[in-house]
Tab-separated table of C-alpha atoms and ligand atoms in Angstrom:
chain	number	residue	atom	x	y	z
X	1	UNK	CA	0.241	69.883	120.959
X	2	UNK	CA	0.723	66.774	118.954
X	3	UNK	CA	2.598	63.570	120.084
X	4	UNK	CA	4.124	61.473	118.008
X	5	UNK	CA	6.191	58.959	119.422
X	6	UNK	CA	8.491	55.653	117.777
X	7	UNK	CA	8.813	52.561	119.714
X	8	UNK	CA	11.983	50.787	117.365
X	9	UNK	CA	11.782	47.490	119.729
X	10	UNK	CA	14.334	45.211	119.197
X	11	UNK	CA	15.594	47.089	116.100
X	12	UNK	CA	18.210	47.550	114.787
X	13	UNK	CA	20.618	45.306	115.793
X	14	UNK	CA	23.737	47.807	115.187
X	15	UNK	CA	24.163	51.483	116.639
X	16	UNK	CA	25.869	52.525	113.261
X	17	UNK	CA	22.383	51.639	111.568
X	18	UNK	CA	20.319	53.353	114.851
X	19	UNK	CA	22.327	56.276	113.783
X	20	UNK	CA	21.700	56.207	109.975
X	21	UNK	CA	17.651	56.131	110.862
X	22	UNK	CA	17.855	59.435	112.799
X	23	UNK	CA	20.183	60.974	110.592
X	24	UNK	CA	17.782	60.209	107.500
X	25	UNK	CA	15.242	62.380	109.304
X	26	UNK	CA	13.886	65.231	108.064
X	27	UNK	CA	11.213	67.584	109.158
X	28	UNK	CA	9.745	70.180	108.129
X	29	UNK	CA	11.466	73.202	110.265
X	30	UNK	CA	13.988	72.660	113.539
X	31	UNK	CA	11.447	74.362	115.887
X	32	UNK	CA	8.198	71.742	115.188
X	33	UNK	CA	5.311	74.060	115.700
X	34	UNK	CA	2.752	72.460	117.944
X	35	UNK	CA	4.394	68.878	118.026
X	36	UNK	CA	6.872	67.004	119.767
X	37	UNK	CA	8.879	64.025	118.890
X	38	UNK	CA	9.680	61.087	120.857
X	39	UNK	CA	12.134	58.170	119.497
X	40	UNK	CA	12.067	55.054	121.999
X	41	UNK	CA	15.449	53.137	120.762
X	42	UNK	CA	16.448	50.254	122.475
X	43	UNK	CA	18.140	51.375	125.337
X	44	UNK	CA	21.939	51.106	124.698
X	45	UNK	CA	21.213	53.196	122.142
X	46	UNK	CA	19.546	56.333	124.224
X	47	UNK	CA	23.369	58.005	125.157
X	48	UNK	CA	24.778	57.644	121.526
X	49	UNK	CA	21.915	59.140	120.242
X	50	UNK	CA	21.264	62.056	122.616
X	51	UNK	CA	25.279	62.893	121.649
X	52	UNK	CA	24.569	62.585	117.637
X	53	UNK	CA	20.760	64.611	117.855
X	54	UNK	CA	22.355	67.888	119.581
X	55	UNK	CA	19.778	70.326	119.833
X	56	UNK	CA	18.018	69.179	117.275
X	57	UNK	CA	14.272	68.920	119.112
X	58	UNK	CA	13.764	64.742	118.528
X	59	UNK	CA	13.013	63.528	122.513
X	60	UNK	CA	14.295	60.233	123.604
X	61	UNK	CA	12.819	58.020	125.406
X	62	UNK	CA	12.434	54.343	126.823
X	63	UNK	CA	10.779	51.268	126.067
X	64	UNK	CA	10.661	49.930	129.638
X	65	UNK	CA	11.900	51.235	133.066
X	66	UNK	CA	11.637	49.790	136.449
X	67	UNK	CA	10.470	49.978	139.577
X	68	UNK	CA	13.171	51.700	141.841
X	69	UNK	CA	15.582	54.109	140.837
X	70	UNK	CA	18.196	51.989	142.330
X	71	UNK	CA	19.188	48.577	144.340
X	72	UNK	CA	20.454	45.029	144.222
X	73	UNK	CA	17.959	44.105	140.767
X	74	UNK	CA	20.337	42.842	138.027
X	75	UNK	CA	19.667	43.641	134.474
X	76	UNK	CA	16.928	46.563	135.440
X	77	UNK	CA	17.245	49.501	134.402
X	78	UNK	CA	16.794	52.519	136.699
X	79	UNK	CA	14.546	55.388	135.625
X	80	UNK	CA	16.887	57.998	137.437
X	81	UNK	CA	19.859	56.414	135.072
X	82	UNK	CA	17.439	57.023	131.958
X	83	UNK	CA	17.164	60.233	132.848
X	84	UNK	CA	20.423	61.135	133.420
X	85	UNK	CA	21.446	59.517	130.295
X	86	UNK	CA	19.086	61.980	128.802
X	87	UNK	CA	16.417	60.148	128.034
X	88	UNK	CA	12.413	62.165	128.614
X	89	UNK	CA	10.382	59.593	128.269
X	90	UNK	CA	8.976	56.132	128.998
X	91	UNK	CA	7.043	53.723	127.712
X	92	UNK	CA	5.537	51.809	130.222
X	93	UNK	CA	2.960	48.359	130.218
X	94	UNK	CA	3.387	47.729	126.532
X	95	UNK	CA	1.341	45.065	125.255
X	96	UNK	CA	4.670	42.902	124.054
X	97	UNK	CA	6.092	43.740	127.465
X	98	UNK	CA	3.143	42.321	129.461
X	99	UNK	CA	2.997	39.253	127.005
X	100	UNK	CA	6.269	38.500	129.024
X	101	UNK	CA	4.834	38.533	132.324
X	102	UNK	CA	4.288	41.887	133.560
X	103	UNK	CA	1.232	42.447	135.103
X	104	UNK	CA	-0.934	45.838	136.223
X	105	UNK	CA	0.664	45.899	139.968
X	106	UNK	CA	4.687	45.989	138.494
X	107	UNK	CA	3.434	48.477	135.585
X	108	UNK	CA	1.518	51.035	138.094
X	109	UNK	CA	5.148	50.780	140.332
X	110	UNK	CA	7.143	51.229	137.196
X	111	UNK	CA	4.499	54.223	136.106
X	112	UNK	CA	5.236	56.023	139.399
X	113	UNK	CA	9.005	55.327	139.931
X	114	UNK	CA	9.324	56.910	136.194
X	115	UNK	CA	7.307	60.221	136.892
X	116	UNK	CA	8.685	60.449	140.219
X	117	UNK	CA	12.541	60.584	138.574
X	118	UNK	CA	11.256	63.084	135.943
X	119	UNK	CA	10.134	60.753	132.898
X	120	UNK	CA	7.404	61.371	131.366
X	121	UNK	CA	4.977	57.684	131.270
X	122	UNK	CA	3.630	56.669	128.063
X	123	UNK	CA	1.058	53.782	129.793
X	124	UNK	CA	-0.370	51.778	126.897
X	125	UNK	CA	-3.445	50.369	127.517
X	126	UNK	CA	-5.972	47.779	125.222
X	127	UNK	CA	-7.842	44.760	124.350
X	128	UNK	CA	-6.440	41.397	123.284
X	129	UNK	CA	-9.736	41.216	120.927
X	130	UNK	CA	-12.663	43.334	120.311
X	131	UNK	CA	-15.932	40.907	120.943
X	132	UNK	CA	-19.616	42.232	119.955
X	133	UNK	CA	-20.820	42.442	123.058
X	134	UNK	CA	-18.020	45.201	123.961
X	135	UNK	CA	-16.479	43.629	126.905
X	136	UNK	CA	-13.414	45.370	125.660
X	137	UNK	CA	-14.659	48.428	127.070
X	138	UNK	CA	-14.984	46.655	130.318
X	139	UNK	CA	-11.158	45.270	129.814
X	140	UNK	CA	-9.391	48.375	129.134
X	141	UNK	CA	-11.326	50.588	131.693
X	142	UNK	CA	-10.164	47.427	134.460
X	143	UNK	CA	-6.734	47.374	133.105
X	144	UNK	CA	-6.251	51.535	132.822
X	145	UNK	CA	-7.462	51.378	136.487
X	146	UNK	CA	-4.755	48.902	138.034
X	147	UNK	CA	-1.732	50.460	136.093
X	148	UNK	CA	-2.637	53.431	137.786
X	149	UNK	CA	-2.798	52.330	140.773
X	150	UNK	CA	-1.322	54.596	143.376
X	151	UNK	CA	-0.266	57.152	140.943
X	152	UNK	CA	-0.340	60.271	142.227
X	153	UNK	CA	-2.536	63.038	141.400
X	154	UNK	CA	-0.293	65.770	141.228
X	155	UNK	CA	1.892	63.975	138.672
X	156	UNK	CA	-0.535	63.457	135.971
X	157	UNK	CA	1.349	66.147	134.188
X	158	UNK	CA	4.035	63.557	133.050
X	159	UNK	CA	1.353	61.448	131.973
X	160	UNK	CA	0.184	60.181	128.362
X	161	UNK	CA	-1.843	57.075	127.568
X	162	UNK	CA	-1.772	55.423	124.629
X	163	UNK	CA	-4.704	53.024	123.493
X	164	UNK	CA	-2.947	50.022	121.554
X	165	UNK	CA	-5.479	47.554	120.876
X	166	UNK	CA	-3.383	44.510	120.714
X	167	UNK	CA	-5.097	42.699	117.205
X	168	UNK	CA	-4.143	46.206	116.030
X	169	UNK	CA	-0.472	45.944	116.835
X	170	UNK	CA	2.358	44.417	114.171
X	171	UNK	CA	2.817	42.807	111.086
X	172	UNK	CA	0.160	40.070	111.958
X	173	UNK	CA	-2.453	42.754	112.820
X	174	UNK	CA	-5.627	42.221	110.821
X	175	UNK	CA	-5.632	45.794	110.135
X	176	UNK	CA	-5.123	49.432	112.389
X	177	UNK	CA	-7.863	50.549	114.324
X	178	UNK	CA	-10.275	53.543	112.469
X	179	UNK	CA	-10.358	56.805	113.712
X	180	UNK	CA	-13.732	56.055	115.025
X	181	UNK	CA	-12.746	53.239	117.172
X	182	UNK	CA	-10.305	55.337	118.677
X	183	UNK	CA	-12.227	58.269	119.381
X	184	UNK	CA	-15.038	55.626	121.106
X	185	UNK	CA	-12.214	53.832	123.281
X	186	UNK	CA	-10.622	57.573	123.919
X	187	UNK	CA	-13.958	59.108	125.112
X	188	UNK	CA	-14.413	56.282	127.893
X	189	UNK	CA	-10.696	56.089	128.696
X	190	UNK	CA	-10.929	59.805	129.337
X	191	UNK	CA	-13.739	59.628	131.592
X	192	UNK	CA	-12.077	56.813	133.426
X	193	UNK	CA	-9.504	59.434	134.146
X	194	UNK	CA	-11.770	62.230	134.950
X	195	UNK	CA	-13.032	59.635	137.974
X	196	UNK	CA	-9.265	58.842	138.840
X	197	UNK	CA	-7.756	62.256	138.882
X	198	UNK	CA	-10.719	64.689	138.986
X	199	UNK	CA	-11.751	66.737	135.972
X	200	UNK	CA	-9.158	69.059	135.030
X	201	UNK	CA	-6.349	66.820	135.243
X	202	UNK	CA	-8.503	63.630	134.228
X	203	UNK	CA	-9.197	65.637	131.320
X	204	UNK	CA	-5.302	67.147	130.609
X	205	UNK	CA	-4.040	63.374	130.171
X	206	UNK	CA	-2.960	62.861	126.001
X	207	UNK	CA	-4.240	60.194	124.696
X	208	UNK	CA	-2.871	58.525	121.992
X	209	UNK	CA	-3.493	55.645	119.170
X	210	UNK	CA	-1.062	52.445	118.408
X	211	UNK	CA	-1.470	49.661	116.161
X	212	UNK	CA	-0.183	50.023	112.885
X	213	UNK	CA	-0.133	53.482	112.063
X	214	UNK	CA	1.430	54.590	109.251
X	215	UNK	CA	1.933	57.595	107.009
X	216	UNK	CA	-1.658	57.236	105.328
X	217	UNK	CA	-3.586	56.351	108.157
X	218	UNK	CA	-1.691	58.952	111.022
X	219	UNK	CA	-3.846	62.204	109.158
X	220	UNK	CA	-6.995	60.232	110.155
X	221	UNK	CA	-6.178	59.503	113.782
X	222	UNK	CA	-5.295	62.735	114.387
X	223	UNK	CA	-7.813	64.748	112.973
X	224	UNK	CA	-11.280	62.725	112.842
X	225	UNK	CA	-10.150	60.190	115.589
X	226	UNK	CA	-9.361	63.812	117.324
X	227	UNK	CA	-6.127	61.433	118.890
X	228	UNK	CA	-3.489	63.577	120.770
X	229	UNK	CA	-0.807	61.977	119.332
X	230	UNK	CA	0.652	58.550	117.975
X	231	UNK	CA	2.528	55.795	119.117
X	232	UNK	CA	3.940	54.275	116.186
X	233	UNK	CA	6.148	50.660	115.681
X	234	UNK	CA	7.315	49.728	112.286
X	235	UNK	CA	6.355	52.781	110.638
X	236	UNK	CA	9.009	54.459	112.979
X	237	UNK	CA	12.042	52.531	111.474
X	238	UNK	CA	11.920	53.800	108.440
X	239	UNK	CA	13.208	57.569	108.431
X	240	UNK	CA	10.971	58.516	105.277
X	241	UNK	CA	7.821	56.637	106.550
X	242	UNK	CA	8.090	58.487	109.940
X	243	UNK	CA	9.297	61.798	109.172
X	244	UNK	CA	6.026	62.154	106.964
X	245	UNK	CA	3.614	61.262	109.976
X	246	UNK	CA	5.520	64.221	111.566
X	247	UNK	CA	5.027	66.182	108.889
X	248	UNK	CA	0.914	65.177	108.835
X	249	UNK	CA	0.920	65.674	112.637
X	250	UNK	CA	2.642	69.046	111.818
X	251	UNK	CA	-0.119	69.990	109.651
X	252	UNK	CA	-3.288	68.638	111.576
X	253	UNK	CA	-4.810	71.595	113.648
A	301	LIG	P1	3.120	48.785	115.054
A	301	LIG	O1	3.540	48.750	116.597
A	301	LIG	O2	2.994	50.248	114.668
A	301	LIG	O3	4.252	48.111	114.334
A	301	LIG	O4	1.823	48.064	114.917
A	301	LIG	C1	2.972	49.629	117.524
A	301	LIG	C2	3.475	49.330	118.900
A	301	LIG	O5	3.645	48.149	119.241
A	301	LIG	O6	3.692	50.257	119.704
């Protein structure tokens, strides 16, 4: 089973045009065989477009969550609310999100509160900059670690990782990761799991790449990078652009 997931961010800025995006997609059949899709809107968004997708099988999801599912915290929003707005998913510890202060401790909390209401965490993970030496390794393995902190075993079901190195990530990114830089990172982040959760549900965890995937690159990921699905940013906006890297997914075996 393939993941592909789209994190919009802050975009767009209207619901009529959040609406025009997923009514522009198309895929290739209603029932995706072997894939699911995930659309991460900005939250406001997540009941409108539960209401206009039907049954059609496009997830939602969430960009960010927090720590309780309820309480005296203005502004938060409550993963039991996200859920029964109808939202499956949520990201959690995104690289932009920790740029604004969040650190491991509040992403493991907001990583259990989310299973524990039923969401299912998409913890990214990765390295401000790759050095020679491959310290990064060293990074990532501390930092996948502390966000799981406390997370318990028997709830690694709802759990995906995605590896989103961050010189990867954006319109200033250098360039996307290769498929062989993911597969390194996803070998070591697996074992990293294995030790955290034992082998057969270390080993169960997805793993996907970020960073500037796109339709050309997503084949590549997938298949030689042997990724279990995609977390994908800009290419996501545009309904043509992502509907293809569901198509590729669709066809990767
Ligand atoms: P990008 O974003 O695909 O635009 O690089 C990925 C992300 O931040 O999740």
């Amino acid at each position: 089973m393939k993941l592909i997931v789209g994190n919009w961010k802050m975009y767009p800025r209207k619901l009529g045009d959040a609406k025009a995006i997923v009514g522009k997609l198309k895929f290739p059949a209603k029932k995706l065989p072997r894939t699911k899709v995930v659309v991460c809107p900005p939250t406001l968004y997540i009941l409108p477009l539960v209401a206009l997708l039907g049954r059609s099988p496009i997830l939602l999801g969430a960009q960010n969550t927090f720590t309780v599912d309820e309480g005296a915290y203005t502004g938060e929003t409550s993963p039991a609310a996200l859920v029964s707005s109808g939202a499956t998913h949520a990201i959690v510890g995104h690289s932009e999100r920790r740029a604004l202060g969040e650190d491991d401790a509040v992403v493991a909390q907001k990583a259990i509160a989310a299973v524990r209401s039923g969401l299912t965490v998409v913890l990214c993970v990765g390295e401000a900059v790759r050095d020679p030496g491959g310290a990064y390794f060293t990074e990532v393995g501390r930092e996948l670690r502390a966000s799981l902190s406390g997370f318990p075993k028997n709830m690694t079901k709802r759990l995906v990782v995605a590896y989103e190195p961050i010189w990867a990530i954006g319109s200033s990114a250098l360039r996307a990761a290769t498929p062989e830089d993911f597969r390194e990172m996803s070998i070591f982040i697996k074992r990293n799991l294995v030790d955290r959760f034992g082998k057969s549900a270390g080993f169960s965890v997805p793993i996907l790449y970020g960073g500037s995937v796109d339709e050309k690159n997503a084949g590549g990921f997938l298949k030689e990078g042997g990724a279990d699905g995609l977390l994908v940013g800009r290419a996501s906006l545009d309904p043509e652009r992502f509907s293809e890297i569901v198509r590729v997914a669709v066809n990767t075996r």
